mmCIF file of C-alpha atoms in Angstrom:
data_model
loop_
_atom_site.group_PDB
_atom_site.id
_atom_site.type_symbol
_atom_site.label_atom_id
_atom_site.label_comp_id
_atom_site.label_asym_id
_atom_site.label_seq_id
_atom_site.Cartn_x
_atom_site.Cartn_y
_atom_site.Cartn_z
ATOM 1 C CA UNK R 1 10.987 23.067 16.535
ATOM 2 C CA UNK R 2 10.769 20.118 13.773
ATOM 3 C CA UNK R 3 6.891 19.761 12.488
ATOM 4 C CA UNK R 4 6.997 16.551 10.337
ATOM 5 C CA UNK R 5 4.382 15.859 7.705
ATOM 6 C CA UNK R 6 3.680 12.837 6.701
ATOM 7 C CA UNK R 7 3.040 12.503 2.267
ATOM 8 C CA UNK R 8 1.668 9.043 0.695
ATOM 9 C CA UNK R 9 0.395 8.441 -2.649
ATOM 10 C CA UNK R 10 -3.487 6.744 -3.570
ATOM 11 C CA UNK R 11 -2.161 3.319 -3.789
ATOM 12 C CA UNK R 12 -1.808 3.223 0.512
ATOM 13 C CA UNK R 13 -5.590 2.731 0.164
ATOM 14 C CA UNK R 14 -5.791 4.726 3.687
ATOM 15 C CA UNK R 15 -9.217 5.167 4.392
ATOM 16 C CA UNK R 16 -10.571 8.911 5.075
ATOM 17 C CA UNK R 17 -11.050 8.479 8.558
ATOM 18 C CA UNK R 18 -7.050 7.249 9.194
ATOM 19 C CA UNK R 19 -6.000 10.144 7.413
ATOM 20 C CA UNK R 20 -7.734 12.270 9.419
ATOM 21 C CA UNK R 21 -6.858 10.661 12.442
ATOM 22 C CA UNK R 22 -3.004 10.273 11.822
ATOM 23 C CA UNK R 23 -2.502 13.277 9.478
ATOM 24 C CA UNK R 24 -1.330 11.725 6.405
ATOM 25 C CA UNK R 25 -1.160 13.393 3.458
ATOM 26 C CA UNK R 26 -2.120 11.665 0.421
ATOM 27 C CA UNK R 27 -1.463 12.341 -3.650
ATOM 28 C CA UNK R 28 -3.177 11.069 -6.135
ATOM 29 C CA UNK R 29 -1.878 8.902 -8.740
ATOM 30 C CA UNK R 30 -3.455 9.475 -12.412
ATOM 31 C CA UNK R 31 -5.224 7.580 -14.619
ATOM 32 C CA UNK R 32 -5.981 7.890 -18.292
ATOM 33 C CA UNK R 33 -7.897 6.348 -20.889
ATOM 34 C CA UNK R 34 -10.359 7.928 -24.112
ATOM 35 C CA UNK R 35 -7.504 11.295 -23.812
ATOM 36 C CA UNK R 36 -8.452 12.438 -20.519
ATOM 37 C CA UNK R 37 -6.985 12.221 -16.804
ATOM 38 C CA UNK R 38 -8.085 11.760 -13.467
ATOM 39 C CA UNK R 39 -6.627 11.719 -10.530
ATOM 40 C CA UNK R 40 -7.643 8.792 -8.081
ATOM 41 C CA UNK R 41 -9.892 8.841 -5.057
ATOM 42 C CA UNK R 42 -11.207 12.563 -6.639
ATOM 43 C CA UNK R 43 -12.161 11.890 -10.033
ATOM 44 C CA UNK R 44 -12.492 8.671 -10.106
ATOM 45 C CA UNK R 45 -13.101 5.135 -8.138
ATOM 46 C CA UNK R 46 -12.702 1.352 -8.047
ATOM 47 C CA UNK R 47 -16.304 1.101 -9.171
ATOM 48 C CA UNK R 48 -15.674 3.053 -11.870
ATOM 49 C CA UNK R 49 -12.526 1.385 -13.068
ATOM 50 C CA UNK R 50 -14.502 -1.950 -12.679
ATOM 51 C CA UNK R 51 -17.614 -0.847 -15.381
ATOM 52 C CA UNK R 52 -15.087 -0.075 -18.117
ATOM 53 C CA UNK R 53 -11.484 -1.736 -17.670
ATOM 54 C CA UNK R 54 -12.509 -4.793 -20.278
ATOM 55 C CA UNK R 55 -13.454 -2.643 -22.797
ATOM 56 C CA UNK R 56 -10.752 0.201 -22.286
ATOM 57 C CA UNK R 57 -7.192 1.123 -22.762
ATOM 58 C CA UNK R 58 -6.374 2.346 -19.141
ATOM 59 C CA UNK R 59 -3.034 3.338 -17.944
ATOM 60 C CA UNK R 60 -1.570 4.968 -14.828
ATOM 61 C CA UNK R 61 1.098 7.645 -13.966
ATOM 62 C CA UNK R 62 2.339 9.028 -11.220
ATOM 63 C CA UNK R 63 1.166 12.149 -9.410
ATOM 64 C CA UNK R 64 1.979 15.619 -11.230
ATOM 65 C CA UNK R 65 3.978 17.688 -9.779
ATOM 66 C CA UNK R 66 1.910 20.501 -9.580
ATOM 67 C CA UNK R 67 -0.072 18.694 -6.717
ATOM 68 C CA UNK R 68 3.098 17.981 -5.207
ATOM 69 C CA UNK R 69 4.553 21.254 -5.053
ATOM 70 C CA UNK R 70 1.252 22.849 -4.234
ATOM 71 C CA UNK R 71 0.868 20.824 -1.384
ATOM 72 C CA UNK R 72 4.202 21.394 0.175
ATOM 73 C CA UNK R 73 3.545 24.775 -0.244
ATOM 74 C CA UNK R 74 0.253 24.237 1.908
ATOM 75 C CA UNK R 75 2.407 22.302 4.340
ATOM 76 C CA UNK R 76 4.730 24.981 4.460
ATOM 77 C CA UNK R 77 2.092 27.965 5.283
ATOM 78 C CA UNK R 78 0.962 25.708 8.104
ATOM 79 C CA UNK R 79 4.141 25.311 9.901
ATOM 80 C CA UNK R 80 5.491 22.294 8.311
ATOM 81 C CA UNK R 81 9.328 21.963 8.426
ATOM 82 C CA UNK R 82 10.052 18.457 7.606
ATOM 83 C CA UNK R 83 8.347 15.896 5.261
ATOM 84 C CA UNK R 84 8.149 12.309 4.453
ATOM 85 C CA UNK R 85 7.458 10.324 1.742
ATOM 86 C CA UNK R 86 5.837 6.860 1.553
ATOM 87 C CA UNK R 87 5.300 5.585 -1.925
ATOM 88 C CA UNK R 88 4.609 2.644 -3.909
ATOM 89 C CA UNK R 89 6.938 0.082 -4.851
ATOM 90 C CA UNK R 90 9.567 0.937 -6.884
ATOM 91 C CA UNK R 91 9.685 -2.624 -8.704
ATOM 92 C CA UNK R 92 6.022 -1.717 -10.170
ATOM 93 C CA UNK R 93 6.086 2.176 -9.817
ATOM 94 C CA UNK R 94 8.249 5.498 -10.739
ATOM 95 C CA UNK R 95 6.355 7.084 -8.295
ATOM 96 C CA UNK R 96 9.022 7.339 -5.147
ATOM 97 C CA UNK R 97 12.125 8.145 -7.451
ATOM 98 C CA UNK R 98 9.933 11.287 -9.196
ATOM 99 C CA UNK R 99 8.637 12.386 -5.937
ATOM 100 C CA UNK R 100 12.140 12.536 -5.016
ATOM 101 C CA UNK R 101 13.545 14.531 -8.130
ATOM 102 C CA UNK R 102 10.568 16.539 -7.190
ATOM 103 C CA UNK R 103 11.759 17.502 -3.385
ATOM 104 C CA UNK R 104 15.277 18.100 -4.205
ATOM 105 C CA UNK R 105 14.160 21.170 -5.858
ATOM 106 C CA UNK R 106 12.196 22.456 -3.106
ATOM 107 C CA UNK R 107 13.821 24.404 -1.051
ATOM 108 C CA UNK R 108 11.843 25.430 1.842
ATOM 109 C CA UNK R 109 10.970 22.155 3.647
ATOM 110 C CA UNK R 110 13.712 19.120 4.433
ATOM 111 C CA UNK R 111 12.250 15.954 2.719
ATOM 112 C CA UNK R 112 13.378 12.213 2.814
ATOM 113 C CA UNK R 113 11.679 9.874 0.418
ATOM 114 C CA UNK R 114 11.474 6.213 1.078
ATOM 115 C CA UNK R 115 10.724 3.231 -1.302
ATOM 116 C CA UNK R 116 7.970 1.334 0.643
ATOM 117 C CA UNK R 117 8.558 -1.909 -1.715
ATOM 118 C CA UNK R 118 4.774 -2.677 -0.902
ATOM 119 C CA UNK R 119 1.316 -0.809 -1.947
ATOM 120 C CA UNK R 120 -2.557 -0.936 -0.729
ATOM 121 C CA UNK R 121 -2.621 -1.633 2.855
ATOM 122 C CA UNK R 122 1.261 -2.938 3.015
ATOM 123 C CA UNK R 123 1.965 0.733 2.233
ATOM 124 C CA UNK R 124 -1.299 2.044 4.574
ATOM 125 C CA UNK R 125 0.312 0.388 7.453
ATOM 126 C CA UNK R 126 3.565 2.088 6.771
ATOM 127 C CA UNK R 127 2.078 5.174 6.920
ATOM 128 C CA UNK R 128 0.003 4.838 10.093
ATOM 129 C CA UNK R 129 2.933 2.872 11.707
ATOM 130 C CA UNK R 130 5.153 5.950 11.533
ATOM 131 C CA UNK R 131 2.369 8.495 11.873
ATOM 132 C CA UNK R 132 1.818 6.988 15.404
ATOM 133 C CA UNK R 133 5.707 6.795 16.143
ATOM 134 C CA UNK R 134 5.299 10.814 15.275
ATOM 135 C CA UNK R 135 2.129 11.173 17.966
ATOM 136 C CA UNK R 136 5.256 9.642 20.596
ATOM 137 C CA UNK R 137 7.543 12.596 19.886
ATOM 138 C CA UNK R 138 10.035 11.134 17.622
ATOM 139 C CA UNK R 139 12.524 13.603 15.993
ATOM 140 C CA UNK R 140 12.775 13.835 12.058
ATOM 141 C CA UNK R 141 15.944 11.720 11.986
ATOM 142 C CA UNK R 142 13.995 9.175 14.300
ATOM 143 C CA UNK R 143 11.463 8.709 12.086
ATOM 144 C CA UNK R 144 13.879 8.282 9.098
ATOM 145 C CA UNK R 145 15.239 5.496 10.389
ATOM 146 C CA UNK R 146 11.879 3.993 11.617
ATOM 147 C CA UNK R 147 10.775 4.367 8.377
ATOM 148 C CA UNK R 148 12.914 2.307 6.943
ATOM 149 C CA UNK R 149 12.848 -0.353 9.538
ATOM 150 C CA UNK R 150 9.009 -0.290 9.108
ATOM 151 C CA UNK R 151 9.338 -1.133 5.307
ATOM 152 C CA UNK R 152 12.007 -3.883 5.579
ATOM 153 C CA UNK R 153 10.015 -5.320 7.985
ATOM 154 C CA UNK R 154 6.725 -5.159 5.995
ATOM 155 C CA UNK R 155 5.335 -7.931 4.001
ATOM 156 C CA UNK R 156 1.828 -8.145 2.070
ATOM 157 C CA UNK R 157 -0.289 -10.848 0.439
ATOM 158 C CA UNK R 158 -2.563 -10.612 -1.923
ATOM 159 C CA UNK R 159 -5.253 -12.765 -4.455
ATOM 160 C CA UNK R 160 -7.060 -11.980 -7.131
ATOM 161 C CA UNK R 161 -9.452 -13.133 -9.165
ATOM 162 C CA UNK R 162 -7.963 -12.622 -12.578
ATOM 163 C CA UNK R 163 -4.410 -11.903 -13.877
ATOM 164 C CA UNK R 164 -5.207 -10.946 -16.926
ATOM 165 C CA UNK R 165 -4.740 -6.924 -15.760
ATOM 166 C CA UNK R 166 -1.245 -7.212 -14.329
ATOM 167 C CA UNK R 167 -0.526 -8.931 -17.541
ATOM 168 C CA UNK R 168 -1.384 -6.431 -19.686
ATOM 169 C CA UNK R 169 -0.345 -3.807 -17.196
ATOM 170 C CA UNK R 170 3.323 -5.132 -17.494
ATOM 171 C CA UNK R 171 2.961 -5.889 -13.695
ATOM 172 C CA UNK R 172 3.581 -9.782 -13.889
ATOM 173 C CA UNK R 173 4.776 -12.559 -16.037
ATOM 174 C CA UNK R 174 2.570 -14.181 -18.988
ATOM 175 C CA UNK R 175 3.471 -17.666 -17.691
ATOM 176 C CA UNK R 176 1.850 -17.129 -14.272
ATOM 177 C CA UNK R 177 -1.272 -15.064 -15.894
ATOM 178 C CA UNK R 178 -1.970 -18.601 -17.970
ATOM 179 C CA UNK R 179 -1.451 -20.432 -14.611
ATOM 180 C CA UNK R 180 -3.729 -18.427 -12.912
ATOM 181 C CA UNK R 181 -6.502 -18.116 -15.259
ATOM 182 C CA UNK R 182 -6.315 -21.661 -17.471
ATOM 183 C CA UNK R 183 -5.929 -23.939 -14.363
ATOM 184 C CA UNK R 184 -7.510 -22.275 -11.464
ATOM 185 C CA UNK R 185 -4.800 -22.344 -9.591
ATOM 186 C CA UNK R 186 -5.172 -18.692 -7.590
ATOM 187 C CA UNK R 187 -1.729 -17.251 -7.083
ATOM 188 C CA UNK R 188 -1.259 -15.603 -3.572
ATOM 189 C CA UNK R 189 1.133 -12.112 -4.964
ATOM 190 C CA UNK R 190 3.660 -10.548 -2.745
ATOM 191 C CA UNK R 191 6.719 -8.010 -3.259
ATOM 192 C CA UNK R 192 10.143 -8.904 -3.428
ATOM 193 C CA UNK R 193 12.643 -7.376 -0.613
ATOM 194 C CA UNK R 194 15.433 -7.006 -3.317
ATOM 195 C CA UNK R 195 13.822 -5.163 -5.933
ATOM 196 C CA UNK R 196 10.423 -4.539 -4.814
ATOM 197 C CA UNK R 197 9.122 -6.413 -7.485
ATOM 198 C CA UNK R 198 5.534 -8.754 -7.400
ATOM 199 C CA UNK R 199 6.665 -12.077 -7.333
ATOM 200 C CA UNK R 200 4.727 -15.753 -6.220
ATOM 201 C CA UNK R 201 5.311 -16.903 -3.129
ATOM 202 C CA UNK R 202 2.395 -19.512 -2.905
ATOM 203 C CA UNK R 203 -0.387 -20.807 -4.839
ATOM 204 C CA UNK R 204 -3.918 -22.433 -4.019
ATOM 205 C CA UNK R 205 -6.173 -24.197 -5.724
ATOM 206 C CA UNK R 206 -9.452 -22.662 -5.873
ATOM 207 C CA UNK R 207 -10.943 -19.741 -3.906
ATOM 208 C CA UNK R 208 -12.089 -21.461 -0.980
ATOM 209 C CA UNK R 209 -8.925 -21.750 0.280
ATOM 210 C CA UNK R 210 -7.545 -18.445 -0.219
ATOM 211 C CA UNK R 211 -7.570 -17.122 3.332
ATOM 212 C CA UNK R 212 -6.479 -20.237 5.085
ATOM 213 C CA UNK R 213 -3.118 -19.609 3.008
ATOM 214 C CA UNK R 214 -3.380 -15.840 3.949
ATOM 215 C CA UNK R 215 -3.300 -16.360 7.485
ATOM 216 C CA UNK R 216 -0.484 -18.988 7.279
ATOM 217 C CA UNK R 217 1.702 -16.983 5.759
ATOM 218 C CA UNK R 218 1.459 -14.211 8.304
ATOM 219 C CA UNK R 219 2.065 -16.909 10.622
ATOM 220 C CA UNK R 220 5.729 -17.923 8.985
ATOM 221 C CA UNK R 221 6.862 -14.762 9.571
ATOM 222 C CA UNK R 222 5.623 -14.477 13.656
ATOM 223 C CA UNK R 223 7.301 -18.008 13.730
ATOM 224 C CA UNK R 224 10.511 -16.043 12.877
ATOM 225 C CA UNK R 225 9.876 -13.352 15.371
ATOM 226 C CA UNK R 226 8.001 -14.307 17.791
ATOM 227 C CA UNK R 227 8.467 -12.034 20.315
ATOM 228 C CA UNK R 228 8.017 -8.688 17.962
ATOM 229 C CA UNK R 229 5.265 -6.486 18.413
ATOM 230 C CA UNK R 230 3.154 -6.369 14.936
ATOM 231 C CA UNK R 231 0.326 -4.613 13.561
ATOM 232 C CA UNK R 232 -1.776 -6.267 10.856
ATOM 233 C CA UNK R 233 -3.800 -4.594 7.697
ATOM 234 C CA UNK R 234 -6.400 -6.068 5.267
ATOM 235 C CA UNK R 235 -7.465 -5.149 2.223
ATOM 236 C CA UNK R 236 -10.589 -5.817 -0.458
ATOM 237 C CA UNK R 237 -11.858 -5.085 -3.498
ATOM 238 C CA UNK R 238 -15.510 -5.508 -4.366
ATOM 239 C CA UNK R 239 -15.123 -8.338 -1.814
ATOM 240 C CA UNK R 240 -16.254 -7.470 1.559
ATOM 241 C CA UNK R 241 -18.331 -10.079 2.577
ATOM 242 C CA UNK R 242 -14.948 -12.269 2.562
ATOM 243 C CA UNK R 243 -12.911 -9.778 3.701
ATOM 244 C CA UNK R 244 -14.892 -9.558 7.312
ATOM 245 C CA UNK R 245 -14.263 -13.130 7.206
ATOM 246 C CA UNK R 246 -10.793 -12.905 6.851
ATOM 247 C CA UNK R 247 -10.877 -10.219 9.341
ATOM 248 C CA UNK R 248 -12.535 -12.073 12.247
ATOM 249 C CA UNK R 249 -10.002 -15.234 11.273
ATOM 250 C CA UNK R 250 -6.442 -12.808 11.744
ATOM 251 C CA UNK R 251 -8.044 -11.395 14.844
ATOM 252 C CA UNK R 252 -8.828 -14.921 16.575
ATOM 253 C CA UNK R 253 -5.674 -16.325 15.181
ATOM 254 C CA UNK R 254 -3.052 -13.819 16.422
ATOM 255 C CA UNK R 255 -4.915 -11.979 19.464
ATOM 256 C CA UNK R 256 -1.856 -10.067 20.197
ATOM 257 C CA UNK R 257 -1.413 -7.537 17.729
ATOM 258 C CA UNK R 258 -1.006 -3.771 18.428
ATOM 259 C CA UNK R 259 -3.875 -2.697 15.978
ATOM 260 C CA UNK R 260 -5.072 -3.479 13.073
ATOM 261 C CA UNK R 261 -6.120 -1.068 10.241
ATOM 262 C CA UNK R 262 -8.627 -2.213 6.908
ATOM 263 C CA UNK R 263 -8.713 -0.352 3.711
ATOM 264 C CA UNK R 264 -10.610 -0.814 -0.097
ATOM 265 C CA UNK R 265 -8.603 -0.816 -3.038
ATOM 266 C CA UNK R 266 -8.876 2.362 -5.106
ATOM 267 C CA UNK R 267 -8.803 3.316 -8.514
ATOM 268 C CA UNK R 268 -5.329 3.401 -9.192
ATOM 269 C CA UNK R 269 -4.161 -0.543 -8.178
ATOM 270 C CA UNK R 270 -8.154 -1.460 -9.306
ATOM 271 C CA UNK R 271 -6.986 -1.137 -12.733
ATOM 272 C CA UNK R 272 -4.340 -3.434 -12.555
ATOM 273 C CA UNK R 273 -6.106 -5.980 -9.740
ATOM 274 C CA UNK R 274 -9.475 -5.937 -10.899
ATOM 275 C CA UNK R 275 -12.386 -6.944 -8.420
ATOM 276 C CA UNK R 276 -11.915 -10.276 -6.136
ATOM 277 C CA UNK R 277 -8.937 -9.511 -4.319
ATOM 278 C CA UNK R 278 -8.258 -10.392 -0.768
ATOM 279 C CA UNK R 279 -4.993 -9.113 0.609
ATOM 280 C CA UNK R 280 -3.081 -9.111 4.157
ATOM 281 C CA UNK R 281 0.268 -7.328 5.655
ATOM 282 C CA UNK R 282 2.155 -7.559 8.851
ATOM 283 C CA UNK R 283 3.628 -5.018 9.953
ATOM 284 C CA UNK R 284 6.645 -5.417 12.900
ATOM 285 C CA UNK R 285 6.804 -2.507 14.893
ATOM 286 C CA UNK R 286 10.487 -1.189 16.322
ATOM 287 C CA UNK R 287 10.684 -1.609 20.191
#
């Protein structure tokens, strides 16, 4: 009998009590600066990253591979037979294609890794979204190609305060950096389908309008499928007072999602978004 675990990495910002709820596994993504490591969400926090990232060299890696092989291992001795994994984009992130290398030398469970081409709560979404498909009885095979179907069919939004990480983070162009931070235009950052890369799909001028934009641009995409059933996530960071705004807008605007899941971001994308952001995803859900 197939017992599917479900593996994510830090950047799905799922909160504690969805992990719990759903079983999904998460593995932390490290972060270094002054010689030493951490891993995120253990050692280390947003409000951390926040106190030192303009004084500080910071960089990010993916998750060793000693936590990945001692967790399957601890999947294994429960019961486990089959695993997949969710992880971030691969236009920002090595994380997915290591993870990978990683499983094809582990013999004792059947994996399948999949390229989420989102993070934060665009990947959190993913996770629950297929965790809840598993609750339904779906085989291992099922799932793979729900999984996939879940992140073609994903798409988050996000704004932030100041570019000037993802710039220096390699994350994003130094043309739209200067745009962002000379003219106050706020860029609204998304992930390309095609490469998984963060691209620009709209711009605003000036904060206030921020989550009007947000909530139109989930509404293109339920213009195009209008009749799909769709789950929604939001995320924050250091921003929640606007983020229960935001909330209460998506949730009078389109009454008819599934369910809706919220999330912080953590350590990991904090040093690269900095503290501001407001982000949004839609997920469609397979009938």
């Amino acid at each position: 009998m197939e017992k599917i675990a479900i593996i994510t990495d830090s950047c799905s910002d799922i909160k504690k009590e969805y992990r719990e709820l759903y079983d999904i596994h998460v593995l932390p993504i490290q972060i270094q600066y002054d010689g030493k490591s951490y891993r995120d969400g253990v050692d280390i926090t947003s409000t951390d990253i926040y106190a030192i990232q303009d004084e500080k060299v910071i960089k990010t890696s993916s998750p060793v591979g000693e936590d990945l092989f001692n967790l399957l291992d601890q999947l294994k001795d429960k019961g486990y037979t089959h695993v997949i994994g969710l992880f971030l984009s691969s236009g920002i992130s090595g994380t997915g294609n290591q993870m990978r290398l990683f499983c094809q030398t582990y013999e004792k469970l059947k994996c399948y890794i999949v390229d989420s081409q989102s993070a934060s709560v665009g990947l959190g979404v993913i996770a629950v979204s297929l965790a809840k498909y598993r609750e339904e009885g779906k085989s291992f095979d099922e799932l793979i190609e729900i999984a996939d179907f879940l992140c073609y069919q994903n798409y988050a939004y996000f704004s932030i305060d100041d570019l000037n990480y993802l710039q220096k983070g390699g994350r994003i162009g130094k043309a739209s950096a200067f745009l962002g931070t000379t003219l106050k235009i706020k860029p609204i950052l998304s992930f390309e389908k095609e490469n998984g890369e963060i691209y620009v799909p709209a711009k605003v001028r000036g904060s206030k309008k921020v989550k009007s934009k947000l909530i139109d641009l989930i509404e293109s995409h339920l213009e195009e499928n209008p009749h799909q059933k769709f789950a929604l996530a939001i995320a924050d960071a250091n921003n929640l007072e606007e983020r229960n705004i935001l909330e209460g807008m998506l949730k009078e605007r389109f009454p008819q999602f599934t369910y809706i899941i919220d999330g912080h971001v953590g350590a990991a994308l904090s040093c690269y978004l900095g503290s501001g952001l407001l982000g949004v995803a839609i997920q469609f859900l397979p009938e």
